[in-house]
Structure formats: C-alpha cells, structure tokens
Amino acid sequence: MEQIRGMQTPPDAALVPVSRHWTDETTPRVSDLITLLGAIPLGTASRELIDQIRGLEDLKSAIVGLQARAAVAFDFAQRQEQAAVGVPASERGHGVGAQIALVRRESPNRGSRLLGMAKALVTEMPHTMAALESGQLNEWRATLLVKETACLSAEDRCAVDEELSADTGTFEGKGDRAVIAAAKAAAYRRDPRSVVQRAAHAATERTVTLRPAPDAMTYLTALLPVAKGVAAYAALTRVADSARSAGDPRIRGQVMADTLVERITGRHGGISGIDLQLVMTDRTLFQGDSEPARLEGYGIVPAEWARKLLRAGSGALSEQDPAPRQEPAPTRDDELTVWLRRLYTAPATGELLSMDSKARLFPPRLRRFIETRDDTCRTPYCDAPIRHIDHVVPWHAGGTTTLANGAGLCEACNHTKENPGWTAKTLPEGVHTLEIRTPTGHSYQSKAQPLPGHNYAHVAAAPPATSVPTLEQQQQSHQRQSQHNRRSHIKRAKAGKFHRRKKRVPA
C-alpha cells in the first residue's frame, strides 16, 4: 500500500503552492476539489475560455490517474482483508471489480476492465501513467496503449512503455490510429510470438451480440475470424446482386439484411417459434392508445409498431387461468402466433401483483413473471440480459421463493453476490426495490423497470400490504380500472379534446 502511495506523482508546486506543507488535518479531500471547481468563474473572452477548457481537460486526465492509483490501492486492501478472514488465495480479489463498477456507476464488466487498466498503468507502465497525470494523454489514449500491449509479459510491457515514452510528448498531435500503430509495432518488435498467439486466441472469442438502435431497429453483430466473415458477406452480396438483376425493388442492403434473417431463422417472416415477450397496456392494444410498449431484450418500442407486429398473426390465444401443468395449444400460423398473457398490476404503483411458490427453485411461470418485471439484470448500472432468477435473500438464509424475494440477474452478478461480505435485501417501496450492500458497507439500490403505462418517478412508497389479493379481486380491480379508462376516453372525446385527421383524397 505504501509503495502505491509512494509512486504517486507529487502535486505541481505552481498549481498548489502550499502542497508541501499539508498535514493530516489540512490535507485536501476530493469534496474540497469539487467545491473549488464550483467556485471558478467562467472566462469572458474567447482566449480565456479556450485556456479554461484546456486546463480542465488536463485536470480530467490527472483525476483519472489518481483514480487508477486509488483502485489499485483498494484492490490491495481488499485482498489483505480477505486474507485476514481466511479466504483462500485463489479466491482473493473476487468482487473488487464489481465494487469499483458500482461506485463509478458502470456495469460490472466495465468495472473489471477499469481495474485491469489501473493495475497495468500503476505497476507496469510508469511512462504512460506520467503522461496521463500530466495531461499529455487522455483516458482513452491511455486505454489504447494498455490494450495493445495486453499480450506482453510484465517485463516486455515495461520495455515497450519505455520505448514509447509517452510522457516526453511522443504522441503530441497524433490521432488514435497513430497511437495504436505505434503500440502495435513496438509490441511486435519486442515479442512477435506473443502477438501471433494473440491473433490465434482471438478466434476463440467469436460471438454474436445484439444491441438497440434508434427507431425500433437493432444491431445484430457477429465477431468472426476474418476468412469466415468475408465469406459470409460475399454470400449475402451474391444473393443481393442476383435479386437486383431479377428486378427485385429492394435496395442491395435490404436484400442482404432480409436474406440474413431468413437463412438464420429458416422462415420468410423471420420469426420461428421464439417468444418475443412484448409487454403493452390494454389501452394500447385495444383502444389505440399511444403509450409505448416494451420488447424484451430491446426496450421501448412505439405503440403503433407493437400493434402492427401483433396484426401479423391471424389470431390470438389467451393464457388466463389455465389448468395446472397444462399449456394452451397454440394455433398454427405461417407468420406469427399471438398469445395474450394478462398481467395484473396495482393501479397506484404499477407493481406486478404477487404470486409465490413453496419450492426452492422458481417454477417456470414465476420465472417468466420476474423476467417481465425486471427486463434486465437488477444490479445497479448493469443492463446485461437476465440469465439467472435467484433469491434476493438466499434460500439457506431463510429466503422464500416468492415474487418479492426473486430477482433477475446476469451470470456474473449472480456469482458476485455470493462472495463474502455481499448482502442483498428488498425494501418496502411502492415498486420492487433491491438494495445491495458491499463489503465496505456501501449500499446501492435499483428499482424494477417501469412497465408500459406507469412512471415510477412519481410513485410514493406504498404501505406494507396486510394480505395478498385473490385472483378474483385482482380481476375485479383490473375491470374497474378499464371501465374508468373507457369513461375518461369518452368524456374527453365529447369535450373535443381529440382531433381527427382528415383523410387524404387521391389526386
């Protein structure tokens, strides 16, 4: 720990003249810096404003450097504390990246990468660290240098760092590509075998990812070895060229995208027995309301788009009150089969109403219920897809298999919460609220995603319920709410608050 503190670059005497006379009582804190920044007035002339922007950019880099040292010191302290309580050496350090992610408001995956970068900068790349702390490199450029030397041993990485000497102005005026090229060339000269092995290992990391795009679109991305990727693209290109030659009115990119979907799913419409989990209000479905819907794995979609998707099916099935262990048989349709599952929510809060089980494992219907409520991993700042449905309070600690004590988590977060010192519980809020407490005693909260038709930002904490309503009471409450909505709709229509669009007459 003292070695890490000793490596810290001393503050510049020109910037902080009294720094050499600090004592334990007068040493500045981070909160003091925030207060000081808030007191700095903006410049008036253009030249002064540019100088302020440059100085603030240098300050950001210096803060990133100090944050990296703090992360490495925290990792060291956690390992010492875990060793003191008898944690095996192979398990020490687990959960450190997750704690850094929470405090930095990042996902657990990014928290682990930030910790790895901090270790590399502090312990193996002193010149890059000095360039970062002096403002010659920003965080992104430092990240590029760490990434391109990741395949090297600690000794070789130190040698490459000394060769590049980023703290001497090597990359002044250089762009990202120049930084990457210089780091790659230096790494290859130092250890060409490791660079070749890295390229071979990259093939094992092939994967397919999905992320949202604007306007109800999505990016389906495949990371492939170069030969396979080029071959797949060439095949799609040939199909598109043939279709265009035959008079297909679609543009080339549209044909390639449609062909990709059809060949993967095996169906012309692109949907092949997949449960899409489209959640929408009854007003949006039956009354043409504009309240957006929610598509699992994507997010919010426009109401009209959701209705158009449902119209692709010729009929709808309802799953209200099926017999135990009996699923309704879906009707066969060439494009899409629509199943309607009725989800009853509390009128005031929008919280899905409770159901429970006496089993240790969550039954399928309860799992689907929780997946609909949570949408993504419930760890704060983590929006990874749900992979595990687990107890908030563990089963072995007296936790029950109920809706309130269940949470959807990604695989990494579910394993992290099992580390020593991590605890979780639910809070009696108006909506399902999860509180996670880390080994340092810090707590973080996350609320369930708002369902369509509800805004949790304006929901006050609800008093604890005295009893769980029966299914009949839930249905009656839902019917009363629907009747109230219809009456309000009619009143507003009579009052002239709805404007009808004029039909366009063809010329």
Short mmCIF file of C-alpha atoms in Angstrom, two decimals:
data_model
loop_
_atom_site.label_atom_id
_atom_site.label_comp_id
_atom_site.label_asym_id
_atom_site.label_seq_id
_atom_site.Cartn_x
_atom_site.Cartn_y
_atom_site.Cartn_z
CA MET A 1 0.00 0.00 0.00
CA GLU A 2 2.78 2.46 0.93
CA GLN A 3 4.58 1.57 -2.32
CA ILE A 4 1.49 2.53 -4.31
CA ARG A 5 1.21 5.83 -2.45
CA GLY A 6 4.92 6.47 -2.92
CA MET A 7 4.56 6.10 -6.72
CA GLN A 8 2.03 8.95 -6.81
CA THR A 9 3.27 11.98 -8.70
CA PRO A 10 3.59 14.92 -6.27
CA PRO A 11 1.32 17.86 -6.99
CA ASP A 12 2.81 20.67 -9.07
CA ALA A 13 4.07 23.46 -6.82
CA ALA A 14 2.94 26.06 -9.36
CA LEU A 15 -0.61 24.79 -9.16
CA VAL A 16 -0.76 24.16 -5.39
CA PRO A 17 1.90 26.28 -3.66
CA VAL A 18 1.06 25.06 -0.13
CA SER A 19 1.05 21.34 -1.05
CA ARG A 20 4.43 20.69 0.63
CA HIS A 21 3.09 21.95 3.97
CA TRP A 22 -0.05 19.77 4.12
CA THR A 23 -0.66 17.92 7.36
CA ASP A 24 -3.16 15.24 8.31
CA GLU A 25 -5.55 17.97 9.45
CA THR A 26 -5.19 20.16 6.34
CA THR A 27 -4.78 17.55 3.57
CA PRO A 28 -7.40 18.35 0.90
CA ARG A 29 -10.18 15.90 0.14
CA VAL A 30 -11.99 15.13 -3.09
CA SER A 31 -15.05 17.02 -1.84
CA ASP A 32 -12.84 20.12 -1.42
CA LEU A 33 -11.83 19.90 -5.08
CA ILE A 34 -15.48 19.68 -6.16
CA THR A 35 -16.28 22.78 -4.08
CA LEU A 36 -13.30 24.62 -5.56
CA LEU A 37 -14.33 23.80 -9.12
CA GLY A 38 -17.81 25.12 -8.44
CA ALA A 39 -16.31 28.46 -7.34
CA ILE A 40 -14.23 29.00 -10.52
CA PRO A 41 -15.90 31.67 -12.70
CA LEU A 42 -16.09 31.16 -16.45
CA GLY A 43 -13.89 33.36 -18.60
CA THR A 44 -15.28 36.23 -20.60
CA ALA A 45 -13.01 36.38 -23.65
CA SER A 46 -12.68 33.57 -26.19
CA ARG A 47 -8.98 33.10 -25.49
CA GLU A 48 -9.60 32.76 -21.76
CA LEU A 49 -12.42 30.23 -22.31
CA ILE A 50 -10.20 28.07 -24.53
CA ASP A 51 -7.47 28.13 -21.89
CA GLN A 52 -10.02 27.02 -19.27
CA ILE A 53 -11.18 24.12 -21.47
CA ARG A 54 -7.55 23.03 -21.97
CA GLY A 55 -6.84 23.24 -18.26
CA LEU A 56 -9.97 21.29 -17.35
CA GLU A 57 -9.00 18.59 -19.86
CA ASP A 58 -5.60 18.28 -18.18
CA LEU A 59 -7.35 18.14 -14.81
CA LYS A 60 -9.59 15.31 -16.04
CA SER A 61 -6.54 13.28 -17.04
CA ALA A 62 -4.89 13.91 -13.68
CA ILE A 63 -8.05 12.82 -11.89
CA VAL A 64 -8.15 9.62 -13.97
CA GLY A 65 -4.57 8.89 -12.91
CA LEU A 66 -5.35 9.43 -9.24
CA GLN A 67 -8.48 7.30 -9.60
CA ALA A 68 -6.37 4.48 -11.07
CA ARG A 69 -3.99 4.60 -8.11
CA ALA A 70 -6.92 4.55 -5.71
CA ALA A 71 -8.37 1.49 -7.48
CA VAL A 72 -5.09 -0.43 -7.20
CA ALA A 73 -4.76 0.53 -3.53
CA PHE A 74 -8.36 -0.58 -2.92
CA ASP A 75 -7.68 -3.94 -4.59
CA PHE A 76 -4.62 -4.42 -2.37
CA ALA A 77 -6.57 -3.51 0.78
CA GLN A 78 -9.41 -5.87 -0.09
CA ARG A 79 -7.02 -8.75 -0.65
CA GLN A 80 -5.40 -8.10 2.72
CA GLU A 81 -8.78 -8.04 4.46
CA GLN A 82 -9.87 -11.23 2.74
CA ALA A 83 -6.62 -12.95 3.72
CA ALA A 84 -7.17 -11.92 7.35
CA VAL A 85 -10.54 -13.71 7.46
CA GLY A 86 -9.18 -16.89 5.85
CA VAL A 87 -10.30 -16.53 2.22
CA PRO A 88 -8.24 -18.91 0.02
CA ALA A 89 -5.55 -17.22 -2.08
CA SER A 90 -7.24 -18.32 -5.31
CA GLU A 91 -10.45 -16.50 -4.35
CA ARG A 92 -8.95 -13.24 -3.07
CA GLY A 93 -9.87 -10.21 -5.11
CA HIS A 94 -13.25 -11.54 -6.20
CA GLY A 95 -15.85 -8.79 -6.25
CA VAL A 96 -13.34 -5.91 -6.30
CA GLY A 97 -14.13 -5.02 -9.91
CA ALA A 98 -17.86 -5.14 -9.13
CA GLN A 99 -17.42 -2.70 -6.23
CA ILE A 100 -15.45 -0.32 -8.44
CA ALA A 101 -18.19 -0.58 -11.07
CA LEU A 102 -20.90 0.34 -8.55
CA VAL A 103 -19.06 3.33 -7.15
CA ARG A 104 -18.20 4.55 -10.68
CA ARG A 105 -21.78 3.93 -11.90
CA GLU A 106 -20.57 1.48 -14.52
CA SER A 107 -21.52 -2.08 -15.46
CA PRO A 108 -19.66 -4.92 -13.66
CA ASN A 109 -17.94 -5.90 -16.89
CA ARG A 110 -16.56 -2.41 -17.41
CA GLY A 111 -15.60 -2.19 -13.73
CA SER A 112 -13.33 -5.24 -14.11
CA ARG A 113 -11.74 -3.75 -17.23
CA LEU A 114 -11.16 -0.43 -15.46
CA LEU A 115 -9.43 -2.25 -12.60
CA GLY A 116 -7.24 -4.18 -15.05
CA MET A 117 -6.26 -0.97 -16.82
CA ALA A 118 -5.44 0.69 -13.48
CA LYS A 119 -3.15 -2.20 -12.49
CA ALA A 120 -1.34 -2.06 -15.81
CA LEU A 121 -0.80 1.71 -15.61
CA VAL A 122 0.33 1.78 -11.99
CA THR A 123 2.55 -1.30 -11.88
CA GLU A 124 3.79 -1.84 -15.46
CA MET A 125 3.54 1.38 -17.50
CA PRO A 126 5.02 4.28 -15.50
CA HIS A 127 5.69 6.49 -18.55
CA THR A 128 2.10 6.18 -19.78
CA MET A 129 0.89 6.89 -16.25
CA ALA A 130 3.05 10.01 -16.03
CA ALA A 131 1.73 11.21 -19.40
CA LEU A 132 -1.83 10.69 -18.16
CA GLU A 133 -1.28 12.56 -14.91
CA SER A 134 0.40 15.47 -16.68
CA GLY A 135 -2.38 15.78 -19.27
CA GLN A 136 -0.32 14.65 -22.29
CA LEU A 137 -2.64 11.66 -22.73
CA ASN A 138 -6.35 11.38 -22.01
CA GLU A 139 -8.03 8.29 -20.56
CA TRP A 140 -8.99 6.88 -23.96
CA ARG A 141 -5.45 7.13 -25.40
CA ALA A 142 -4.02 5.52 -22.27
CA THR A 143 -6.60 2.74 -22.66
CA LEU A 144 -5.43 2.13 -26.24
CA LEU A 145 -1.81 1.73 -25.12
CA VAL A 146 -2.82 -0.68 -22.36
CA LYS A 147 -4.98 -2.69 -24.76
CA GLU A 148 -2.35 -3.04 -27.48
CA THR A 149 0.28 -4.29 -25.00
CA ALA A 150 -2.02 -6.68 -23.13
CA CYS A 151 -0.48 -9.76 -24.81
CA LEU A 152 3.01 -9.00 -23.48
CA SER A 153 4.61 -10.11 -20.24
CA ALA A 154 5.08 -7.53 -17.49
CA GLU A 155 8.76 -7.15 -18.37
CA ASP A 156 8.12 -6.68 -22.10
CA ARG A 157 5.27 -4.29 -21.42
CA CYS A 158 7.57 -2.12 -19.29
CA ALA A 159 10.13 -2.14 -22.10
CA VAL A 160 7.53 -1.07 -24.69
CA ASP A 161 6.31 1.64 -22.35
CA GLU A 162 9.88 2.94 -22.01
CA GLU A 163 10.39 2.80 -25.79
CA LEU A 164 7.25 4.82 -26.49
CA SER A 165 7.90 7.26 -23.62
CA ALA A 166 4.51 8.87 -23.86
CA ASP A 167 5.45 11.34 -21.12
CA THR A 168 8.03 13.03 -23.39
CA GLY A 169 5.46 14.24 -25.91
CA THR A 170 5.74 11.27 -28.28
CA PHE A 171 2.04 11.38 -29.19
CA GLU A 172 1.58 15.16 -29.29
CA GLY A 173 -0.73 15.89 -32.22
CA LYS A 174 -1.21 12.20 -33.03
CA GLY A 175 -4.62 10.59 -33.56
CA ASP A 176 -5.97 7.28 -32.26
CA ARG A 177 -4.76 5.31 -35.28
CA ALA A 178 -1.22 6.61 -34.91
CA VAL A 179 -1.20 5.67 -31.21
CA ILE A 180 -2.47 2.16 -31.96
CA ALA A 181 0.02 1.68 -34.81
CA ALA A 182 2.97 2.76 -32.68
CA ALA A 183 1.97 0.47 -29.81
CA LYS A 184 1.39 -2.50 -32.14
CA ALA A 185 4.74 -2.05 -33.87
CA ALA A 186 6.63 -1.76 -30.58
CA ALA A 187 4.87 -4.82 -29.15
CA TYR A 188 5.65 -6.89 -32.25
CA ARG A 189 9.31 -5.90 -32.20
CA ARG A 190 9.56 -6.86 -28.54
CA ASP A 191 7.76 -10.22 -28.69
CA PRO A 192 6.45 -11.24 -32.13
CA ARG A 193 5.46 -14.69 -30.91
CA SER A 194 3.01 -13.28 -28.33
CA VAL A 195 1.37 -11.07 -30.95
CA VAL A 196 0.84 -14.07 -33.25
CA GLN A 197 -0.57 -16.12 -30.36
CA ARG A 198 -2.92 -13.27 -29.54
CA ALA A 199 -4.30 -13.35 -33.08
CA ALA A 200 -4.80 -17.12 -32.81
CA HIS A 201 -6.55 -16.73 -29.45
CA ALA A 202 -8.89 -14.08 -30.86
CA ALA A 203 -10.71 -16.77 -32.85
CA THR A 204 -11.87 -18.36 -29.59
CA GLU A 205 -13.67 -15.12 -28.70
CA ARG A 206 -16.04 -15.24 -31.68
CA THR A 207 -19.55 -14.30 -30.65
CA VAL A 208 -22.85 -12.72 -31.68
CA THR A 209 -24.28 -9.68 -29.89
CA LEU A 210 -27.48 -7.66 -30.06
CA ARG A 211 -27.89 -4.01 -29.10
CA PRO A 212 -30.69 -1.49 -29.65
CA ALA A 213 -30.69 1.04 -32.48
CA PRO A 214 -32.98 4.06 -32.96
CA ASP A 215 -36.48 3.82 -34.47
CA ALA A 216 -37.35 0.25 -33.42
CA MET A 217 -34.25 -1.16 -35.14
CA THR A 218 -31.40 -3.23 -33.73
CA TYR A 219 -27.76 -4.08 -34.45
CA LEU A 220 -27.07 -7.81 -34.81
CA THR A 221 -23.27 -8.09 -34.76
CA ALA A 222 -21.11 -11.14 -35.34
CA LEU A 223 -17.42 -11.22 -34.35
CA LEU A 224 -15.86 -13.82 -36.66
CA PRO A 225 -12.46 -14.90 -37.95
CA VAL A 226 -11.66 -12.77 -40.97
CA ALA A 227 -12.00 -15.59 -43.53
CA LYS A 228 -15.43 -16.65 -42.31
CA GLY A 229 -16.65 -13.08 -42.02
CA VAL A 230 -15.58 -12.23 -45.57
CA ALA A 231 -17.16 -15.45 -46.87
CA ALA A 232 -20.49 -14.71 -45.17
CA TYR A 233 -20.55 -11.16 -46.52
CA ALA A 234 -19.67 -12.36 -50.04
CA ALA A 235 -22.52 -14.89 -49.96
CA LEU A 236 -25.04 -12.21 -48.95
CA THR A 237 -23.65 -9.92 -51.64
CA ARG A 238 -24.15 -12.54 -54.36
CA VAL A 239 -27.77 -13.10 -53.32
CA ALA A 240 -28.43 -9.36 -53.33
CA ASP A 241 -26.85 -8.91 -56.77
CA SER A 242 -28.90 -11.79 -58.20
CA ALA A 243 -32.13 -10.43 -56.72
CA ARG A 244 -31.46 -6.94 -58.08
CA SER A 245 -30.71 -8.39 -61.53
CA ALA A 246 -34.05 -10.21 -61.43
CA GLY A 247 -35.90 -6.95 -60.80
CA ASP A 248 -36.26 -7.01 -57.01
CA PRO A 249 -37.34 -3.47 -55.99
CA ARG A 250 -35.44 -3.62 -52.68
CA ILE A 251 -32.09 -1.94 -52.45
CA ARG A 252 -28.94 -4.02 -52.06
CA GLY A 253 -28.62 -3.60 -48.30
CA GLN A 254 -32.27 -4.52 -47.70
CA VAL A 255 -31.91 -7.76 -49.66
CA MET A 256 -28.78 -8.67 -47.70
CA ALA A 257 -30.47 -8.00 -44.36
CA ASP A 258 -33.62 -9.95 -45.28
CA THR A 259 -31.57 -12.88 -46.58
CA LEU A 260 -29.53 -12.99 -43.38
CA VAL A 261 -32.67 -13.18 -41.22
CA GLU A 262 -34.35 -15.78 -43.43
CA ARG A 263 -31.33 -18.09 -43.51
CA ILE A 264 -30.83 -17.90 -39.74
CA THR A 265 -34.46 -18.39 -38.72
CA GLY A 266 -35.47 -20.62 -41.62
CA ARG A 267 -38.68 -18.65 -42.24
CA HIS A 268 -39.61 -15.86 -44.60
CA GLY A 269 -41.08 -13.69 -41.85
CA GLY A 270 -38.04 -14.09 -39.66
CA ILE A 271 -39.86 -15.31 -36.51
CA SER A 272 -39.52 -19.02 -35.84
CA GLY A 273 -41.13 -20.18 -32.61
CA ILE A 274 -39.44 -17.51 -30.47
CA ASP A 275 -41.30 -15.97 -27.52
CA LEU A 276 -40.80 -12.24 -28.10
CA GLN A 277 -42.31 -11.08 -24.78
CA LEU A 278 -43.97 -7.87 -25.97
CA VAL A 279 -45.46 -6.03 -22.97
CA MET A 280 -48.12 -3.37 -23.55
CA THR A 281 -51.19 -1.92 -21.84
CA ASP A 282 -54.73 -2.97 -22.73
CA ARG A 283 -55.40 0.62 -23.84
CA THR A 284 -52.53 0.43 -26.33
CA LEU A 285 -53.73 -2.92 -27.67
CA PHE A 286 -57.49 -2.36 -27.88
CA GLN A 287 -58.08 1.41 -27.80
CA GLY A 288 -55.28 2.74 -29.98
CA ASP A 289 -53.55 4.49 -27.08
CA SER A 290 -50.09 5.98 -27.74
CA GLU A 291 -48.46 4.53 -24.58
CA PRO A 292 -45.26 2.78 -25.79
CA ALA A 293 -44.76 -0.97 -25.40
CA ARG A 294 -41.66 -2.83 -24.20
CA LEU A 295 -39.91 -5.63 -26.09
CA GLU A 296 -37.73 -7.97 -24.06
CA GLY A 297 -34.08 -7.72 -25.00
CA TYR A 298 -34.59 -4.38 -26.79
CA GLY A 299 -36.51 -1.84 -24.72
CA ILE A 300 -39.22 0.70 -25.55
CA VAL A 301 -40.98 0.48 -28.94
CA PRO A 302 -43.73 2.72 -30.41
CA ALA A 303 -47.33 1.70 -29.78
CA GLU A 304 -48.28 1.58 -33.47
CA TRP A 305 -45.24 -0.60 -34.23
CA ALA A 306 -46.32 -3.04 -31.50
CA ARG A 307 -49.88 -3.23 -32.86
CA LYS A 308 -48.53 -3.79 -36.37
CA LEU A 309 -46.42 -6.69 -35.11
CA LEU A 310 -49.44 -8.30 -33.47
CA ARG A 311 -51.53 -7.89 -36.62
CA ALA A 312 -49.02 -10.16 -38.37
CA GLY A 313 -50.74 -13.07 -36.60
CA SER A 314 -54.13 -14.33 -37.72
CA GLY A 315 -55.44 -14.96 -34.22
CA ALA A 316 -54.74 -14.62 -30.53
CA LEU A 317 -54.70 -17.05 -27.66
CA SER A 318 -55.32 -16.21 -24.01
CA GLU A 319 -53.45 -17.72 -21.07
CA GLN A 320 -55.90 -16.72 -18.36
CA ASP A 321 -56.32 -19.39 -15.70
CA PRO A 322 -55.00 -22.49 -17.47
CA ALA A 323 -55.24 -25.80 -15.65
CA PRO A 324 -52.22 -26.70 -13.51
CA ARG A 325 -49.27 -28.05 -15.55
CA GLN A 326 -51.21 -27.53 -18.75
CA GLU A 327 -50.23 -25.11 -21.50
CA PRO A 328 -52.70 -23.90 -24.15
CA ALA A 329 -52.01 -25.37 -27.56
CA PRO A 330 -51.05 -22.59 -29.98
CA THR A 331 -52.79 -22.28 -33.35
CA ARG A 332 -50.59 -22.78 -36.37
CA ASP A 333 -49.84 -19.71 -38.50
CA ASP A 334 -47.34 -19.05 -41.27
CA GLU A 335 -46.12 -15.75 -39.86
CA LEU A 336 -46.83 -15.28 -36.18
CA THR A 337 -48.88 -16.82 -33.38
CA VAL A 338 -50.11 -14.31 -30.83
CA TRP A 339 -50.54 -15.32 -27.19
CA LEU A 340 -52.16 -12.86 -24.80
CA ARG A 341 -50.95 -13.18 -21.20
CA ARG A 342 -52.80 -10.91 -18.81
CA LEU A 343 -50.55 -9.23 -16.23
CA TYR A 344 -52.40 -7.52 -13.39
CA THR A 345 -50.74 -4.51 -11.81
CA ALA A 346 -51.52 -2.39 -8.77
CA PRO A 347 -53.38 0.73 -10.06
CA ALA A 348 -51.35 3.20 -7.95
CA THR A 349 -47.82 1.89 -8.40
CA GLY A 350 -47.89 -0.34 -11.49
CA GLU A 351 -46.22 -3.13 -9.49
CA LEU A 352 -46.99 -6.64 -10.74
CA LEU A 353 -49.21 -8.37 -8.20
CA SER A 354 -47.72 -11.14 -6.10
CA MET A 355 -47.58 -14.86 -6.54
CA ASP A 356 -45.42 -17.36 -4.64
CA SER A 357 -44.17 -20.92 -4.51
CA LYS A 358 -43.06 -23.28 -1.76
CA ALA A 359 -40.37 -24.87 -3.92
CA ARG A 360 -36.71 -23.92 -3.74
CA LEU A 361 -36.39 -23.47 -7.50
CA PHE A 362 -38.51 -20.84 -9.21
CA PRO A 363 -41.24 -22.52 -11.30
CA PRO A 364 -41.49 -21.56 -15.00
CA ARG A 365 -44.44 -19.19 -14.65
CA LEU A 366 -42.91 -17.35 -11.71
CA ARG A 367 -39.60 -17.10 -13.59
CA ARG A 368 -41.37 -15.58 -16.59
CA PHE A 369 -43.20 -13.20 -14.26
CA ILE A 370 -39.90 -11.95 -12.78
CA GLU A 371 -38.26 -11.68 -16.21
CA THR A 372 -41.15 -9.49 -17.37
CA ARG A 373 -40.89 -7.27 -14.30
CA ASP A 374 -37.09 -6.85 -14.26
CA ASP A 375 -36.35 -6.85 -18.02
CA THR A 376 -32.55 -6.67 -17.47
CA CYS A 377 -30.08 -7.54 -14.71
CA ARG A 378 -31.14 -5.89 -11.45
CA THR A 379 -27.64 -4.97 -10.28
CA PRO A 380 -27.36 -1.14 -10.38
CA TYR A 381 -25.83 0.15 -13.65
CA CYS A 382 -25.81 -3.33 -15.19
CA ASP A 383 -28.16 -3.74 -18.14
CA ALA A 384 -26.97 -7.17 -19.26
CA PRO A 385 -29.59 -9.78 -20.24
CA ILE A 386 -31.09 -11.87 -17.43
CA ARG A 387 -29.51 -15.31 -17.20
CA HIS A 388 -30.39 -16.40 -13.63
CA ILE A 389 -33.51 -15.99 -11.50
CA ASP A 390 -32.30 -16.22 -7.91
CA HIS A 391 -33.35 -15.42 -4.36
CA VAL A 392 -32.56 -11.94 -3.04
CA VAL A 393 -32.27 -13.37 0.48
CA PRO A 394 -30.69 -16.80 -0.10
CA TRP A 395 -32.74 -19.94 0.45
CA HIS A 396 -30.27 -21.26 3.02
CA ALA A 397 -30.68 -17.99 4.98
CA GLY A 398 -34.46 -18.31 5.18
CA GLY A 399 -35.37 -16.65 1.89
CA THR A 400 -38.62 -17.70 0.26
CA THR A 401 -39.37 -18.49 -3.37
CA THR A 402 -41.68 -15.54 -3.97
CA LEU A 403 -42.04 -12.72 -6.44
CA ALA A 404 -40.79 -10.20 -3.87
CA ASN A 405 -37.71 -12.28 -2.98
CA GLY A 406 -36.79 -13.08 -6.59
CA ALA A 407 -34.61 -11.03 -8.90
CA GLY A 408 -33.31 -11.43 -12.43
CA LEU A 409 -29.51 -11.26 -12.66
CA CYS A 410 -26.83 -11.81 -15.25
CA GLU A 411 -24.48 -14.72 -14.60
CA ALA A 412 -21.57 -12.55 -13.42
CA CYS A 413 -23.65 -10.52 -10.94
CA ASN A 414 -25.29 -13.64 -9.52
CA HIS A 415 -21.86 -15.13 -8.76
CA THR A 416 -20.56 -11.83 -7.35
CA LYS A 417 -23.27 -11.55 -4.71
CA GLU A 418 -22.16 -14.90 -3.27
CA ASN A 419 -18.75 -13.50 -2.31
CA PRO A 420 -18.04 -12.86 1.40
CA GLY A 421 -19.35 -9.53 2.66
CA TRP A 422 -22.02 -9.06 -0.03
CA THR A 423 -25.66 -8.91 1.11
CA ALA A 424 -28.93 -8.05 -0.58
CA LYS A 425 -32.49 -7.35 0.55
CA THR A 426 -35.71 -5.83 -0.74
CA LEU A 427 -37.08 -2.54 0.56
CA PRO A 428 -40.78 -1.77 1.27
CA GLU A 429 -41.16 0.72 -1.56
CA GLY A 430 -44.08 1.26 -3.92
CA VAL A 431 -42.28 -0.77 -6.59
CA HIS A 432 -39.89 -3.69 -6.25
CA THR A 433 -36.67 -2.17 -4.87
CA LEU A 434 -33.46 -4.12 -4.38
CA GLU A 435 -30.68 -2.92 -2.05
CA ILE A 436 -27.17 -4.35 -2.44
CA ARG A 437 -24.56 -3.84 0.30
CA THR A 438 -20.85 -4.35 -0.49
CA PRO A 439 -18.08 -5.49 1.89
CA THR A 440 -17.10 -1.85 2.56
CA GLY A 441 -20.58 -1.09 3.93
CA HIS A 442 -21.73 0.98 0.95
CA SER A 443 -25.25 0.33 -0.30
CA TYR A 444 -26.77 0.74 -3.75
CA GLN A 445 -30.41 0.48 -4.84
CA SER A 446 -32.19 -0.45 -8.04
CA LYS A 447 -35.89 -0.33 -8.86
CA ALA A 448 -37.70 -2.60 -11.27
CA GLN A 449 -38.10 -1.18 -14.77
CA PRO A 450 -41.39 0.74 -15.20
CA LEU A 451 -43.97 -1.22 -17.12
CA PRO A 452 -45.78 0.45 -20.03
CA GLY A 453 -48.41 2.86 -18.72
CA HIS A 454 -46.61 3.69 -15.46
CA ASN A 455 -43.95 6.18 -14.43
CA TYR A 456 -42.15 5.13 -11.27
CA ALA A 457 -40.57 8.54 -10.79
CA HIS A 458 -43.85 9.86 -9.39
CA VAL A 459 -44.73 6.83 -7.26
CA ALA A 460 -44.53 7.27 -3.49
CA ALA A 461 -43.63 4.46 -1.15
CA ALA A 462 -46.64 2.26 -0.51
CA PRO A 463 -47.55 0.99 2.96
CA PRO A 464 -46.92 -2.70 3.56
CA ALA A 465 -49.78 -4.85 2.38
CA THR A 466 -51.76 -6.70 5.03
CA SER A 467 -52.77 -9.52 2.70
CA VAL A 468 -52.31 -10.70 -0.85
CA PRO A 469 -55.45 -10.12 -3.00
CA THR A 470 -57.08 -13.14 -4.51
CA LEU A 471 -57.18 -13.71 -8.25
CA GLU A 472 -60.87 -12.72 -8.34
CA GLN A 473 -60.09 -9.45 -6.54
CA GLN A 474 -57.27 -8.77 -8.96
CA GLN A 475 -59.58 -9.29 -11.95
CA GLN A 476 -62.27 -7.05 -10.46
CA SER A 477 -59.73 -4.31 -9.83
CA HIS A 478 -58.47 -4.62 -13.38
CA GLN A 479 -62.05 -4.41 -14.77
CA ARG A 480 -62.83 -1.31 -12.70
CA GLN A 481 -59.66 0.36 -13.95
CA SER A 482 -60.51 -0.49 -17.59
CA GLN A 483 -64.06 0.87 -17.19
CA HIS A 484 -62.70 4.07 -15.68
CA ASN A 485 -60.29 4.47 -18.60
CA ARG A 486 -63.07 3.97 -21.14
CA ARG A 487 -65.32 6.53 -19.44
CA SER A 488 -62.48 9.04 -19.35
CA HIS A 489 -61.80 8.39 -23.03
CA ILE A 490 -65.47 9.03 -23.96
CA LYS A 491 -65.63 12.22 -21.87
CA ARG A 492 -62.54 13.60 -23.49
CA ALA A 493 -63.88 12.76 -26.96
CA LYS A 494 -67.18 14.56 -26.22
CA ALA A 495 -65.26 17.56 -24.92
CA GLY A 496 -63.46 17.83 -28.24
CA LYS A 497 -60.02 17.07 -26.88
CA PHE A 498 -59.28 14.61 -29.68
CA HIS A 499 -58.59 15.89 -33.19
CA ARG A 500 -59.40 13.66 -36.09
CA ARG A 501 -57.07 13.61 -39.01
CA LYS A 502 -58.53 14.45 -42.36
CA LYS A 503 -58.39 11.70 -44.91
CA ARG A 504 -56.24 12.39 -47.91
CA VAL A 505 -58.14 12.37 -51.21
CA PRO A 506 -56.14 10.82 -54.03
CA ALA A 507 -55.41 13.25 -56.83
#
